[in-house]
PDB file of C-alpha atoms (C1' of nucleotides) in Angstrom:
ATOM      1  CA  MET D  23     -20.339  15.841  -5.413  1.00 59.00           C
ATOM      2  CA  SER D  24     -17.273  13.783  -4.822  1.00 58.00           C
ATOM      3  CA  GLN D  25     -14.663  15.779  -2.987  1.00 72.00           C
ATOM      4  CA  SER D  26     -12.034  13.341  -4.174  1.00 80.00           C
ATOM      5  CA  PHE D  27     -12.642  14.307  -7.746  1.00 90.00           C
ATOM      6  CA  ASP D  28     -12.651  17.941  -6.755  1.00 91.00           C
ATOM      7  CA  ASP D  29      -8.928  17.791  -6.010  1.00 93.00           C
ATOM      8  CA  ILE D  30      -8.294  15.970  -9.258  1.00 94.00           C
ATOM      9  CA  TYR D  31     -10.232  18.518 -11.255  1.00 94.00           C
ATOM     10  CA  THR D  32      -8.346  21.308  -9.535  1.00 94.00           C
ATOM     11  CA  VAL D  33      -4.971  19.787 -10.371  1.00 95.00           C
ATOM     12  CA  VAL D  34      -5.914  19.176 -13.994  1.00 95.00           C
ATOM     13  CA  HIS D  35      -7.086  22.739 -14.259  1.00 95.00           C
ATOM     14  CA  LEU D  36      -3.665  23.876 -13.046  1.00 95.00           C
ATOM     15  CA  ILE D  37      -1.891  22.331 -16.017  1.00 97.00           C
ATOM     16  CA  PRO D  38      -0.503  25.231 -18.075  1.00 96.00           C
ATOM     17  CA  GLU D  39      -1.109  25.507 -21.786  1.00 96.00           C
ATOM     18  CA  GLY D  40       1.422  23.716 -23.938  1.00 96.00           C
ATOM     19  CA  LYS D  41       2.183  21.246 -21.170  1.00 97.00           C
ATOM     20  CA  VAL D  42       0.841  17.818 -20.347  1.00 97.00           C
ATOM     21  CA  ALA D  43       0.609  15.713 -17.207  1.00 97.00           C
ATOM     22  CA  THR D  44       0.330  11.991 -16.677  1.00 97.00           C
ATOM     23  CA  TYR D  45      -2.433  10.326 -14.702  1.00 96.00           C
ATOM     24  CA  GLY D  46       0.072   9.283 -12.083  1.00 96.00           C
ATOM     25  CA  GLN D  47       1.429  12.805 -11.811  1.00 96.00           C
ATOM     26  CA  VAL D  48      -2.014  14.301 -11.314  1.00 96.00           C
ATOM     27  CA  ALA D  49      -2.919  11.559  -8.874  1.00 95.00           C
ATOM     28  CA  ARG D  50       0.207  12.209  -6.826  1.00 95.00           C
ATOM     29  CA  ILE D  51      -0.387  15.951  -6.699  1.00 94.00           C
ATOM     30  CA  ALA D  52      -3.996  15.343  -5.751  1.00 93.00           C
ATOM     31  CA  ASN D  53      -2.758  13.436  -2.699  1.00 91.00           C
ATOM     32  CA  ARG D  54      -3.553  10.081  -4.262  1.00 92.00           C
ATOM     33  CA  PRO D  55      -0.177   8.269  -4.626  1.00 91.00           C
ATOM     34  CA  ASN D  56      -1.708   5.361  -6.429  1.00 91.00           C
ATOM     35  CA  GLY D  57      -5.002   6.691  -7.650  1.00 92.00           C
ATOM     36  CA  ALA D  58      -4.090   7.058 -11.296  1.00 95.00           C
ATOM     37  CA  ARG D  59      -7.116   5.001 -12.193  1.00 94.00           C
ATOM     38  CA  GLN D  60      -9.383   7.289 -10.304  1.00 94.00           C
ATOM     39  CA  VAL D  61      -7.992  10.239 -12.204  1.00 95.00           C
ATOM     40  CA  GLY D  62      -9.003   8.559 -15.414  1.00 94.00           C
ATOM     41  CA  TYR D  63     -12.399   7.785 -13.959  1.00 92.00           C
ATOM     42  CA  ALA D  64     -12.782  11.382 -12.888  1.00 93.00           C
ATOM     43  CA  LEU D  65     -12.111  12.540 -16.424  1.00 93.00           C
ATOM     44  CA  ALA D  66     -14.454   9.920 -17.788  1.00 90.00           C
ATOM     45  CA  ALA D  67     -17.061  11.341 -15.457  1.00 89.00           C
ATOM     46  CA  LEU D  68     -16.650  14.677 -17.186  1.00 88.00           C
ATOM     47  CA  SER D  69     -18.005  13.264 -20.420  1.00 78.00           C
ATOM     48  CA  ARG D  70     -20.666  11.642 -18.339  1.00 78.00           C
ATOM     49  CA  ILE D  71     -21.683  14.972 -16.930  1.00 69.00           C
ATOM     50  CA  ARG D  72     -21.876  16.301 -20.473  1.00 62.00           C
ATOM     51  CA  GLY D  73     -22.300  19.683 -18.856  1.00 68.00           C
ATOM     52  CA  GLU D  74     -20.065  22.688 -18.616  1.00 73.00           C
ATOM     53  CA  HIS D  75     -16.638  22.002 -17.288  1.00 81.00           C
ATOM     54  CA  ASP D  76     -13.487  24.085 -17.525  1.00 88.00           C
ATOM     55  CA  ILE D  77     -11.290  21.043 -17.135  1.00 92.00           C
ATOM     56  CA  PRO D  78      -8.568  20.698 -19.814  1.00 95.00           C
ATOM     57  CA  TRP D  79      -8.857  16.911 -19.821  1.00 94.00           C
ATOM     58  CA  HIS D  80      -6.939  16.775 -23.097  1.00 94.00           C
ATOM     59  CA  ARG D  81      -3.750  17.741 -21.249  1.00 96.00           C
ATOM     60  CA  VAL D  82      -3.852  14.529 -19.256  1.00 96.00           C
ATOM     61  CA  ILE D  83      -2.077  11.628 -20.926  1.00 96.00           C
ATOM     62  CA  SER D  84      -0.704   8.234 -19.961  1.00 96.00           C
ATOM     63  CA  ALA D  85       2.711   7.767 -18.346  1.00 95.00           C
ATOM     64  CA  GLN D  86       4.014   6.568 -21.688  1.00 94.00           C
ATOM     65  CA  GLY D  87       3.377   9.895 -23.367  1.00 95.00           C
ATOM     66  CA  LYS D  88       0.538   8.561 -25.436  1.00 93.00           C
ATOM     67  CA  ILE D  89      -3.136   9.354 -25.498  1.00 93.00           C
ATOM     68  CA  SER D  90      -5.143   6.896 -23.471  1.00 91.00           C
ATOM     69  CA  LEU D  91      -8.752   6.436 -24.299  1.00 85.00           C
ATOM     70  CA  ARG D  92     -10.462   3.121 -23.958  1.00 75.00           C
ATOM     71  CA  SER D  93     -13.589   3.887 -25.894  1.00 65.00           C
ATOM     72  CA  THR D  94     -14.681   6.427 -28.452  1.00 63.00           C
ATOM     73  CA  SER D  95     -11.431   6.374 -30.394  1.00 65.00           C
ATOM     74  CA  ASP D  96     -12.790   9.396 -32.265  1.00 71.00           C
ATOM     75  CA  TYR D  97     -12.040  11.528 -29.236  1.00 78.00           C
ATOM     76  CA  GLU D  98      -8.489  10.213 -29.328  1.00 81.00           C
ATOM     77  CA  ASP D  99      -7.844  12.203 -32.491  1.00 84.00           C
ATOM     78  CA  TYR D 100      -9.737  15.120 -30.997  1.00 90.00           C
ATOM     79  CA  GLN D 101      -7.414  15.195 -27.986  1.00 92.00           C
ATOM     80  CA  GLN D 102      -4.346  15.111 -30.207  1.00 93.00           C
ATOM     81  CA  ILE D 103      -5.652  18.037 -32.218  1.00 94.00           C
ATOM     82  CA  LEU D 104      -6.302  20.053 -29.074  1.00 94.00           C
ATOM     83  CA  LEU D 105      -2.754  19.431 -27.868  1.00 95.00           C
ATOM     84  CA  GLU D 106      -1.263  20.318 -31.222  1.00 96.00           C
ATOM     85  CA  GLU D 107      -3.234  23.549 -31.120  1.00 96.00           C
ATOM     86  CA  GLU D 108      -1.434  24.334 -27.858  1.00 97.00           C
ATOM     87  CA  GLY D 109       1.958  23.697 -29.399  1.00 96.00           C
ATOM     88  CA  VAL D 110       2.567  20.144 -28.207  1.00 97.00           C
ATOM     89  CA  GLU D 111       4.418  18.090 -30.781  1.00 95.00           C
ATOM     90  CA  PHE D 112       3.720  14.435 -31.350  1.00 95.00           C
ATOM     91  CA  GLY D 113       6.174  11.781 -32.409  1.00 93.00           C
ATOM     92  CA  LEU D 114       5.761   9.196 -35.104  1.00 91.00           C
ATOM     93  CA  ASN D 115       3.646   6.934 -32.969  1.00 90.00           C
ATOM     94  CA  GLN D 116       1.711   9.889 -31.574  1.00 91.00           C
ATOM     95  CA  VAL D 117       4.105   9.837 -28.651  1.00 95.00           C
ATOM     96  CA  ILE D 118       4.721  13.084 -26.766  1.00 96.00           C
ATOM     97  CA  ASN D 119       8.233  13.940 -25.557  1.00 95.00           C
ATOM     98  CA  LEU D 120       7.563  13.976 -21.825  1.00 95.00           C
ATOM     99  CA  GLU D 121      11.062  15.316 -21.187  1.00 93.00           C
ATOM    100  CA  GLN D 122       9.982  18.466 -22.940  1.00 95.00           C
ATOM    101  CA  TYR D 123       6.239  18.773 -22.412  1.00 96.00           C
ATOM    102  CA  LEU D 124       5.617  17.116 -19.067  1.00 96.00           C
ATOM    103  CA  TRP D 125       4.252  19.645 -16.594  1.00 96.00           C
ATOM    104  CA  GLU D 126       6.392  20.195 -13.516  1.00 91.00           C
ATOM    105  CA  ALA D 127       4.427  21.346 -10.498  1.00 84.00           C
TER     106      ALA D 127
ATOM    107  C1'  DC C  22     -23.560  -5.074   1.359  1.00 95.62           C
ATOM    108  C1'  DT C  23     -21.109  -7.808  -2.674  1.00 95.62           C
ATOM    109  C1'  DT C  24     -19.459  -7.885  -7.301  1.00 95.62           C
ATOM    110  C1'  DG C  25     -17.647  -6.133 -11.558  1.00 95.62           C
ATOM    111  C1'  DT C  26     -15.492  -2.707 -14.272  1.00 95.62           C
ATOM    112  C1'  DG C  27     -12.700   1.175 -15.663  1.00 95.62           C
ATOM    113  C1'  DA C  28      -9.296   7.831 -19.624  1.00 95.62           C
ATOM    114  C1'  DC C  29      -3.670   3.824 -15.044  1.00 95.62           C
ATOM    115  C1'  DT C  30       0.979   2.326 -13.368  1.00 95.62           C
ATOM    116  C1'  DG C  31       4.797  -0.456 -12.024  1.00 95.62           C
ATOM    117  C1'  DT C  32       6.932  -4.821 -11.641  1.00 95.62           C
ATOM    118  C1'  DA C  33       7.763  -9.478 -13.286  1.00 95.62           C
ATOM    119  C1'  DC C  34       8.326 -13.257 -16.850  1.00 95.62           C
TER     120       DC C  34
ATOM    121  C1'  DA O  10       9.728  -5.642 -26.491  1.00 95.62           C
ATOM    122  C1'  DG O  11       5.245  -7.688 -25.582  1.00 95.62           C
ATOM    123  C1'  DT O  12       2.231  -9.969 -22.179  1.00 95.62           C
ATOM    124  C1'  DA O  13       0.495 -10.846 -17.380  1.00 95.62           C
ATOM    125  C1'  DC O  14      -0.572  -9.777 -12.720  1.00 95.62           C
ATOM    126  C1'  DA O  15      -1.546  -6.992  -8.783  1.00 95.62           C
ATOM    127  C1'  DG O  16      -2.750  -2.537  -6.279  1.00 95.62           C
ATOM    128  C1'  DC O  17      -5.778   1.190  -5.828  1.00 95.62           C
ATOM    129  C1'  DC O  18     -10.286   3.928  -5.585  1.00 95.62           C
ATOM    130  C1'  DA O  19     -15.005   5.313  -7.137  1.00 95.62           C
ATOM    131  C1'  DC O  20     -19.279   4.122  -9.022  1.00 95.62           C
ATOM    132  C1'  DA O  21     -23.233   1.351 -11.087  1.00 95.62           C
ATOM    133  C1'  DA O  22     -26.152  -2.670 -10.688  1.00 95.62           C
TER     134       DA O  22
END
DNA sequence: CTTGTGACTGTAC
DNA sequence: AGTACAGCCACAA
């Protein structure tokens, strides 16, 4: 297992319900000041594992408050639904108000 | 070992 | 505001 991802998974798992965190935020907390990309890769690996994982990957969004998925746009809607279920409101352009919902460690 | 790519971000034009 | 470029790290071929 990759220990690097272990920290990332731990941080993502710490995100409280109804809150969201950006890739950069998670990366910084995980002691990776500029590893935002790796955070995304770590989450992508979750799908790859297609096993059991208690990681709330849907609470991780881009720094612009929007859902970032490169492929499988179907999951994009799925992530939005999950967040709405937790009480996160989306704007017109599916933009989340980071001022209100961004998780503060 | 070298190369290419990717759920990102910030700065520059 | 939209587009381009560079930095960074992990992984697959």
